[in-house]
Coordinates of C-alpha atoms in Angstrom, one line a residue:
X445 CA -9.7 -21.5 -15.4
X446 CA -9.2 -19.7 -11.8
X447 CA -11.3 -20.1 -9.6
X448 CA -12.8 -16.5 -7.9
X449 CA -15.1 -17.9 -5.3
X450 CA -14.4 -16.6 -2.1
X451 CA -14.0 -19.6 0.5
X452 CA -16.4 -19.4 3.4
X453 CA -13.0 -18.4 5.7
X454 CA -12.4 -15.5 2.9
X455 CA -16.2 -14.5 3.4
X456 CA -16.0 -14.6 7.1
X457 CA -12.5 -12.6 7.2
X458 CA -14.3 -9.7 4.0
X459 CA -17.0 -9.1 7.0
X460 CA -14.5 -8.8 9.9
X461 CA -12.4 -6.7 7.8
X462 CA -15.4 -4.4 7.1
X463 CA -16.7 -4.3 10.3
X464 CA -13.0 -3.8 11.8
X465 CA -12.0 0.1 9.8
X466 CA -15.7 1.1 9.9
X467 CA -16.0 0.8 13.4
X468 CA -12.1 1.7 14.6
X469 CA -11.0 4.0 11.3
X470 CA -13.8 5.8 9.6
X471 CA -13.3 8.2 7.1
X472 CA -13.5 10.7 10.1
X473 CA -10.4 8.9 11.9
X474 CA -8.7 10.6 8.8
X475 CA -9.6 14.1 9.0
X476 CA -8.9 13.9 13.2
X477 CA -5.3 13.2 11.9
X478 CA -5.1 15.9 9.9
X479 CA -6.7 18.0 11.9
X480 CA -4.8 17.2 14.9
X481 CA -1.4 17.0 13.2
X482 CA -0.8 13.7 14.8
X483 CA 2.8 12.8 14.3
X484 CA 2.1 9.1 14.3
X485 CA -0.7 9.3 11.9
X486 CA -2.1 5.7 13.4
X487 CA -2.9 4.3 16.8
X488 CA -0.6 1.6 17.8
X489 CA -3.5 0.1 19.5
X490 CA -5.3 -0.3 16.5
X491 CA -1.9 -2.4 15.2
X492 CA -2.1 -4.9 18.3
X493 CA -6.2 -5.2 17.5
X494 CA -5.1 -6.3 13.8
X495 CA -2.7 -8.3 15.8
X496 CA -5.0 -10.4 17.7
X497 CA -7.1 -11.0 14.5
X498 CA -4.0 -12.6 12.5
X499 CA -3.8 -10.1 9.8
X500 CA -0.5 -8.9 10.6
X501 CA 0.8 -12.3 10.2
X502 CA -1.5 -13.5 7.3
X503 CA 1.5 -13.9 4.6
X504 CA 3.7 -15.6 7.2
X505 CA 3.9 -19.1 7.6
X506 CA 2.4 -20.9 10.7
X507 CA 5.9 -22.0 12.0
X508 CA 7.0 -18.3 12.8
X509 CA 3.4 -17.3 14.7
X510 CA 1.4 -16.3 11.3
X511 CA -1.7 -17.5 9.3
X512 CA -0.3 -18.6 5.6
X513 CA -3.4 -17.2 4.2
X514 CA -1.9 -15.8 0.9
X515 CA -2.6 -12.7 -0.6
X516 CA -5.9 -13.3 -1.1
X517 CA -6.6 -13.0 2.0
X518 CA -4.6 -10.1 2.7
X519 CA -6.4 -8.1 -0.5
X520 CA -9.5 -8.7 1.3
X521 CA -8.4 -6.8 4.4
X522 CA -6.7 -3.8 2.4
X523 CA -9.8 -3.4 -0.3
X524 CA -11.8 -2.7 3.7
X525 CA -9.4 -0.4 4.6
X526 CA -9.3 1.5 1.3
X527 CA -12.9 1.7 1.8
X528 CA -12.7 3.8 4.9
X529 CA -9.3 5.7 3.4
X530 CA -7.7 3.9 6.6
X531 CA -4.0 4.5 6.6
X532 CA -2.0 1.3 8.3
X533 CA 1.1 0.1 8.3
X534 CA -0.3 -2.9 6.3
X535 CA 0.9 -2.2 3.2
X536 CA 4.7 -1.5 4.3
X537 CA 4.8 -4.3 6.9
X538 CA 2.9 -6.9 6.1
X539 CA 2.3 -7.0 2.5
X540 CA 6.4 -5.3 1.9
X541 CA 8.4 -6.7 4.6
X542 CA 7.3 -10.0 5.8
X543 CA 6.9 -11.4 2.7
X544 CA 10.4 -10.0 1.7
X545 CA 11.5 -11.7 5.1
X546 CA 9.5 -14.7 4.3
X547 CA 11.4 -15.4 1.2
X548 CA 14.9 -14.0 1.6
X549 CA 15.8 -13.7 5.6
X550 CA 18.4 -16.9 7.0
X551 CA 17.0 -18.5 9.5
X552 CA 18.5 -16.7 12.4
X553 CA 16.2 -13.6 10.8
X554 CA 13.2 -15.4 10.1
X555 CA 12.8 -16.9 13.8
X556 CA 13.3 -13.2 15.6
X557 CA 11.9 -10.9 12.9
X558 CA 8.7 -13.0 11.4
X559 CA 7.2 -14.0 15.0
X560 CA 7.6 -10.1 16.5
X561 CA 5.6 -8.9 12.7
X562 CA 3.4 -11.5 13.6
X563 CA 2.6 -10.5 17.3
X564 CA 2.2 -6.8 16.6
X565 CA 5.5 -6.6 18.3
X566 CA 7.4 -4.4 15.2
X567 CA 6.2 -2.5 12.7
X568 CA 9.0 -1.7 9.6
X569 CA 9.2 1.0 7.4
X570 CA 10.6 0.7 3.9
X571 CA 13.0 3.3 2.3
X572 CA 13.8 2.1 -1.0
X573 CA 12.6 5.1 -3.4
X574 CA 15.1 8.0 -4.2
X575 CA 13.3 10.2 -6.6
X576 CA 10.0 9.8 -8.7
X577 CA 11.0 7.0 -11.2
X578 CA 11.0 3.9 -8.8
X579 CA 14.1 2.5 -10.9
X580 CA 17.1 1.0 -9.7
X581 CA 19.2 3.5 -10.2
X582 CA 20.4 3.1 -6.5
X583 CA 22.9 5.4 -4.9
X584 CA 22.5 5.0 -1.2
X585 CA 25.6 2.8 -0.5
X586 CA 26.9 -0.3 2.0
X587 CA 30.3 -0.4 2.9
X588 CA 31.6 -3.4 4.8
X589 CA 34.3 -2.0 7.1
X590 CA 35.3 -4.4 10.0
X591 CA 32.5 -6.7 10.5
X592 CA 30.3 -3.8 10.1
X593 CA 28.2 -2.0 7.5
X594 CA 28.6 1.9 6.9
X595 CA 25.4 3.0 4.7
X596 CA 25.5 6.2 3.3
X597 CA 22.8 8.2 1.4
X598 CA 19.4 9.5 1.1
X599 CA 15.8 7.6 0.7
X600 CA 12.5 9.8 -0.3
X601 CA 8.6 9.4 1.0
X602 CA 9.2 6.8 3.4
X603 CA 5.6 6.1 4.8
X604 CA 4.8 4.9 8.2
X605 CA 8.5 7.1 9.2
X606 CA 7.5 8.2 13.0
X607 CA 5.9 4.6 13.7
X608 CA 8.0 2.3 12.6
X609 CA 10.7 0.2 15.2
X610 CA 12.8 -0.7 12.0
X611 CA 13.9 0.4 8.6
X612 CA 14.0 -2.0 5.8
X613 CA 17.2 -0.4 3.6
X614 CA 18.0 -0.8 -0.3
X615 CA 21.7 -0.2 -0.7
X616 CA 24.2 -0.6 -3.0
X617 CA 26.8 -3.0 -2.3
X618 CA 30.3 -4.5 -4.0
X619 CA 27.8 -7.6 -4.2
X620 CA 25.4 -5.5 -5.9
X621 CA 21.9 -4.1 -4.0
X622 CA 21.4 -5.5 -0.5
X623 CA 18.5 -4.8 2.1
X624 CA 19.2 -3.8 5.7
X625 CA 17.5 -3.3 8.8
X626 CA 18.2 -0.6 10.5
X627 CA 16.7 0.6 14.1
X628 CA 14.1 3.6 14.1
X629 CA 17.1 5.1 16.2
X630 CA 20.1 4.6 15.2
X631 CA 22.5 7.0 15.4
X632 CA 23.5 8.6 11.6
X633 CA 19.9 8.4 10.8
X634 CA 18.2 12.2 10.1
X635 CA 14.3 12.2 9.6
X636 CA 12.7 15.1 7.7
X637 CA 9.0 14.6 8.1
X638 CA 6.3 16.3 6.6
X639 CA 2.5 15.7 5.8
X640 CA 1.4 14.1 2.3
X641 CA -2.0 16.0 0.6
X642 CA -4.0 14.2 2.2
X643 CA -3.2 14.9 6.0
X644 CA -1.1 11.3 6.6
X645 CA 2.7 11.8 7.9
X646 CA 5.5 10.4 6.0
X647 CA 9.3 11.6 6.0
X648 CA 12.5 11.7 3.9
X649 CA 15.0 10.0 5.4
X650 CA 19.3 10.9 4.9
X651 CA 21.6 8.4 6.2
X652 CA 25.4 9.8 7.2
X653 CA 27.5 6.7 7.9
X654 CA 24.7 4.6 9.5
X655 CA 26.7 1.7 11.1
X656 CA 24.9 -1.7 11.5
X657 CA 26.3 -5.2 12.0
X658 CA 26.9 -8.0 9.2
X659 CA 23.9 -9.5 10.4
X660 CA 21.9 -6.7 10.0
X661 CA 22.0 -7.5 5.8
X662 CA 19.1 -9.8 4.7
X663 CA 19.6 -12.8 3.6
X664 CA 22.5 -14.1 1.9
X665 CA 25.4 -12.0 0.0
X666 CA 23.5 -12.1 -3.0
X667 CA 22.7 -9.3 -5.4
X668 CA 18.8 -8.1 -3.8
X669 CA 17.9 -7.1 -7.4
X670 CA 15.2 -10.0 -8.0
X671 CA 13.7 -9.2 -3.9
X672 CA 13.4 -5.5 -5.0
X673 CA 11.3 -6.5 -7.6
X674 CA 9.3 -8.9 -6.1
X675 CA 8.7 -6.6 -3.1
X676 CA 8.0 -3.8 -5.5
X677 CA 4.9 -6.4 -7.3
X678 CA 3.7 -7.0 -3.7
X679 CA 3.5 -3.4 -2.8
X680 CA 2.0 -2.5 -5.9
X681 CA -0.6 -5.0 -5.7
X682 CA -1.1 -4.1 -2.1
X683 CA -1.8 -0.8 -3.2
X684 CA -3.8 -1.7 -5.8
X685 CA -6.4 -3.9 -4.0
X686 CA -6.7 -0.5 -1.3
X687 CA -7.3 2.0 -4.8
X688 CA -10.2 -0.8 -5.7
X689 CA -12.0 -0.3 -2.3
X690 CA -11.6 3.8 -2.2
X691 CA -12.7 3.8 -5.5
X692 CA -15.8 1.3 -4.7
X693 CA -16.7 4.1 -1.8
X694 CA -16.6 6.7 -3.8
X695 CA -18.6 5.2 -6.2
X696 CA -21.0 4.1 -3.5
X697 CA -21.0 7.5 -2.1
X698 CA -21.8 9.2 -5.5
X699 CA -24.3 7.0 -6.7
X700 CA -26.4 7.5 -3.0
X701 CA -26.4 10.8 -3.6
X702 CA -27.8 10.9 -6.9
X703 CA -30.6 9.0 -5.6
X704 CA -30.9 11.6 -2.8
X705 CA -30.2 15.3 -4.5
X706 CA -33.5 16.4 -6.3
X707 CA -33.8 19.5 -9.0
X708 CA -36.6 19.9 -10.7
X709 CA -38.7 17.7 -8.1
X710 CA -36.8 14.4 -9.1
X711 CA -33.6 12.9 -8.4
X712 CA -31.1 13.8 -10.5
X713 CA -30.1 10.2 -10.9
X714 CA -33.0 10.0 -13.1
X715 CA -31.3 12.3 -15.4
X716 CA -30.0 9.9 -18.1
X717 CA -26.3 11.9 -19.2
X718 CA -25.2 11.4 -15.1
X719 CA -26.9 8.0 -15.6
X720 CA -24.1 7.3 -18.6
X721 CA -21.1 8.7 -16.7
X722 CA -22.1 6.5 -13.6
X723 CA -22.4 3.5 -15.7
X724 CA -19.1 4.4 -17.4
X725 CA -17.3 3.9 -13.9
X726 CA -18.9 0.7 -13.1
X727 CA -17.8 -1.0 -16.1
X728 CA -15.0 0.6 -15.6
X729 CA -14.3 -1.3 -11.4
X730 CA -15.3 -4.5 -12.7
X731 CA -12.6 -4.4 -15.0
X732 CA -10.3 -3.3 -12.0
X733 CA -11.4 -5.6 -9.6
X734 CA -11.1 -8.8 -12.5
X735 CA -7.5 -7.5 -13.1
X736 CA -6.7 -7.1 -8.7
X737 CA -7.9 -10.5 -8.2
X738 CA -5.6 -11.7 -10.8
X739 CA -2.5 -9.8 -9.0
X740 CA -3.6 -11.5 -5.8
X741 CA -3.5 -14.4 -7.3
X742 CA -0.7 -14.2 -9.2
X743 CA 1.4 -13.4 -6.0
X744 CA 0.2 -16.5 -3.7
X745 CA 1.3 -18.5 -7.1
X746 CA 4.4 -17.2 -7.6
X747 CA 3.9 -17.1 -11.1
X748 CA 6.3 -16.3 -13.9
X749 CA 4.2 -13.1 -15.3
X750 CA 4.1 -11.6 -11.9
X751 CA 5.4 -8.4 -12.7
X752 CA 3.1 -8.4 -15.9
X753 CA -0.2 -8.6 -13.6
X754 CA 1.1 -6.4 -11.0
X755 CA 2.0 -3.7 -13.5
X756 CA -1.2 -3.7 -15.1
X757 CA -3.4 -3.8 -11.5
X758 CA -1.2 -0.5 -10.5
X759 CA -1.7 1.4 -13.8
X760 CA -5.1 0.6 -14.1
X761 CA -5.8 1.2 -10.8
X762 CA -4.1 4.7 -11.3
X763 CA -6.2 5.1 -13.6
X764 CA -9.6 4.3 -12.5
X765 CA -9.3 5.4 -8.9
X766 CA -8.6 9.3 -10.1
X767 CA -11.6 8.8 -12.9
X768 CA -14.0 7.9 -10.1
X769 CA -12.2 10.6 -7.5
X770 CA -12.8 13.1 -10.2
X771 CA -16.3 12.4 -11.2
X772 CA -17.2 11.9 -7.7
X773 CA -16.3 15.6 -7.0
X774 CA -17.9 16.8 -10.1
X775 CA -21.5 15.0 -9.9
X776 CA -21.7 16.0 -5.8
X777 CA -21.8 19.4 -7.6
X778 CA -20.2 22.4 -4.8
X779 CA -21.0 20.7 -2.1
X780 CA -17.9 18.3 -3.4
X781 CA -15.5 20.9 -3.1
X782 CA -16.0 21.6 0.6
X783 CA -13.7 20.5 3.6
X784 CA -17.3 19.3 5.2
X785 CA -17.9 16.4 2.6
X786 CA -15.9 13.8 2.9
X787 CA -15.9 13.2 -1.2
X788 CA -13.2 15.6 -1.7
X789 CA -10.8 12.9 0.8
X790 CA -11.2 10.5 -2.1
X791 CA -9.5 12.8 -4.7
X792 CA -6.6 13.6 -2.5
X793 CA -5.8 9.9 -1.7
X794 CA -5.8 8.8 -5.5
X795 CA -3.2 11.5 -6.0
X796 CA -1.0 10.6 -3.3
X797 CA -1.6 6.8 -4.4
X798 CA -1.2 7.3 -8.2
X799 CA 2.8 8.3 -7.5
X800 CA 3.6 5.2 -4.5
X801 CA 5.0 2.1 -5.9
X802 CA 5.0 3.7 -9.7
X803 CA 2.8 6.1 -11.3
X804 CA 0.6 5.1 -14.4
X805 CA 2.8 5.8 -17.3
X806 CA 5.9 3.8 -15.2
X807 CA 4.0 1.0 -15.2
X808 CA 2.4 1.1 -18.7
X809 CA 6.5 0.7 -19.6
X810 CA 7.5 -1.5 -17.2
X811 CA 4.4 -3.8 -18.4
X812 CA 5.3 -3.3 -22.1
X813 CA 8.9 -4.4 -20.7
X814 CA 7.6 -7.2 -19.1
X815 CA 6.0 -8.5 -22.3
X816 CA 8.9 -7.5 -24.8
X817 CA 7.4 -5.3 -26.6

């Protein structure tokens, strides 16, 4: 039986983490980016402060500058951040890349590229997806011509685009798919940005004979297959654990102002049929949060069913976030529907999250895949 007590070092980093996007990224921090079009969509300062605590190296071992605090650790920090909406490079860098670094980069990689993710020093940006079914239907290709790598092809909704110092690239090969980093400005790379739903900046990305060195390929020669999938569990779960805590704040957010809103001269949390539909979404995170710890877990372990646990934590989360978006709007009554309340934030995130990293129904198949059914 797993054990789900938090450690008094997980208790200590849950407060910091809290305290940390309340204070620095509010809900608010969200709508200034939107409403001030900022092309970055996140202070770099903010990236060297989650530096200096040891969350951006918190999957990397100590020997390259990081923590070796697991996932668990890291699901702590990204369930604060979903809390406040906060839109870091977390989930791409940290939770994506170094632990695809971590468990695939040679040597040579590991000592220059772990120790700068570490320091705050780099930020990477992955561009993997090239249309809405998350498959590996890869057409982007890597040709080795003359000691170098040509990569040609297109990658969609790359997040964290205009931030990041380096691309992490999935590319066919003649060894199969291969991952390679490629500089933010590289010549060959063309960048159409745009804003998501919700007011953060993300980009397409076309690559027209992108030339990198051999050195530039992660790892060994080997097909990247089993890395693409192992990154694409991390970043689900990642994803997941931020769903649990914007879900949590809606709830949070809903259920105060039922206590607050009166008609008839009482609260119209006293009226029992809300009263149902509230209770209907608790039951319904405790579930979630059971099945996120278990992803969390299951990542840190390596374990055999990984894919299994990450597939269900992403569809249910897809699931749950958009009930408790939806109901949220619905039991504010109008005053959910303005631009004013920040409620209506909540709805707008779970839509943009329900598609990254697989929507419901892809991972209700890839589950059922996982489990031969």
């Amino acid at each position: 039986m797993m054990n789900w007590d938090m450690t008094d070092e997980e208790k200590l980093l849950k407060v910091s983490a809290a305290n940390f996007f309340r204070e620095k990224m509010p809900i608010n921090h969200l709508r200034r980016i939107r409403d001030t079009n900022d092309p970055l969509g996140f202070p770099r300062e903010a990236w060297q402060d989650m530096a200096s605590l040891g969350w951006t190296g918190i999957l990397i071992d100590e020997d390259h500058g990081g923590l070796n605090f697991g996932f668990r650790g890291l699901g702590l920090i990204l369930e604060a951040a979903g809390r406040q909406l906060a839109a870091t490079p977390l989930l791409s860098t940290v939770a994506g890349a170094s632990r695809l670094l971590q468990k695939n980069a040679n040597l040579e990689q590991k000592e220059t590229l772990l120790p700068a993710i570490a320091a705050g020093e780099t930020i990477i940006a992955l561009a993997h997806d090239e249309g809405q079914h998350h498959g590996q239907d890869i057409s982007t290709h890597a040709t080795l011509q003359g000691g170098k790598y040509v990569i040609q092809g297109r990658k969609s909704l790359v997040l964290d685009a205009a931030l990041a110092d380096q691309i992490l690239v999935l590319a066919r090969t003649d060894q199969g798919l291969g991952w390679f980093l490629v500089p933010h400005k590289t010549q060959g790379l063309q960048w159409e940005h745009f804003r998501l739903i919700d007011g953060r900046p993300a980009a397409h990305l076309s690559l027209q004979r992108v030339e990198v060195p051999a050195s530039a390929r992660i790892g060994t020669m080997k097909d990247a297959t089993a890395s693409y999938e192992d990154l694409r569990n991390a970043c689900a779960v990642g994803l997941a654990t931020e769903m649990l805590g914007a879900a949590t704040a809606a709830f949070e957010m809903t259920l105060a102002y039922l206590k607050e809103r009166k008609q008839f001269g009482v609260a119209i949390g006293t009226f029992q049929a809300l009263q149902h539909r509230m209770a209907n979404l608790y039951c319904e995170l405790e579930v979630s949060r059971s099945v996120v710890q278990r992803a969390l877990a299951a990542l840190d372990e390596d374990h055999a069913k990984t894919t299994v646990f990450a597939s269900l934590a992403k569809g249910k989360l897809n699931d749950v976030m958009h009930a408790v978006a939806t109901e949220s709007i619905q039991l504010h009554g109008g005053i959910g529907m303005t631009d004013e309340h920040n409620i209506g934030f909540f709805l707008k995130r779970s839509r943009i999250n329900n598609e990254l990293f697989g929507s419901a129904s892809f991972h209700r198949d890839r589950y059922a895949k996982a489990l031969e059914f």
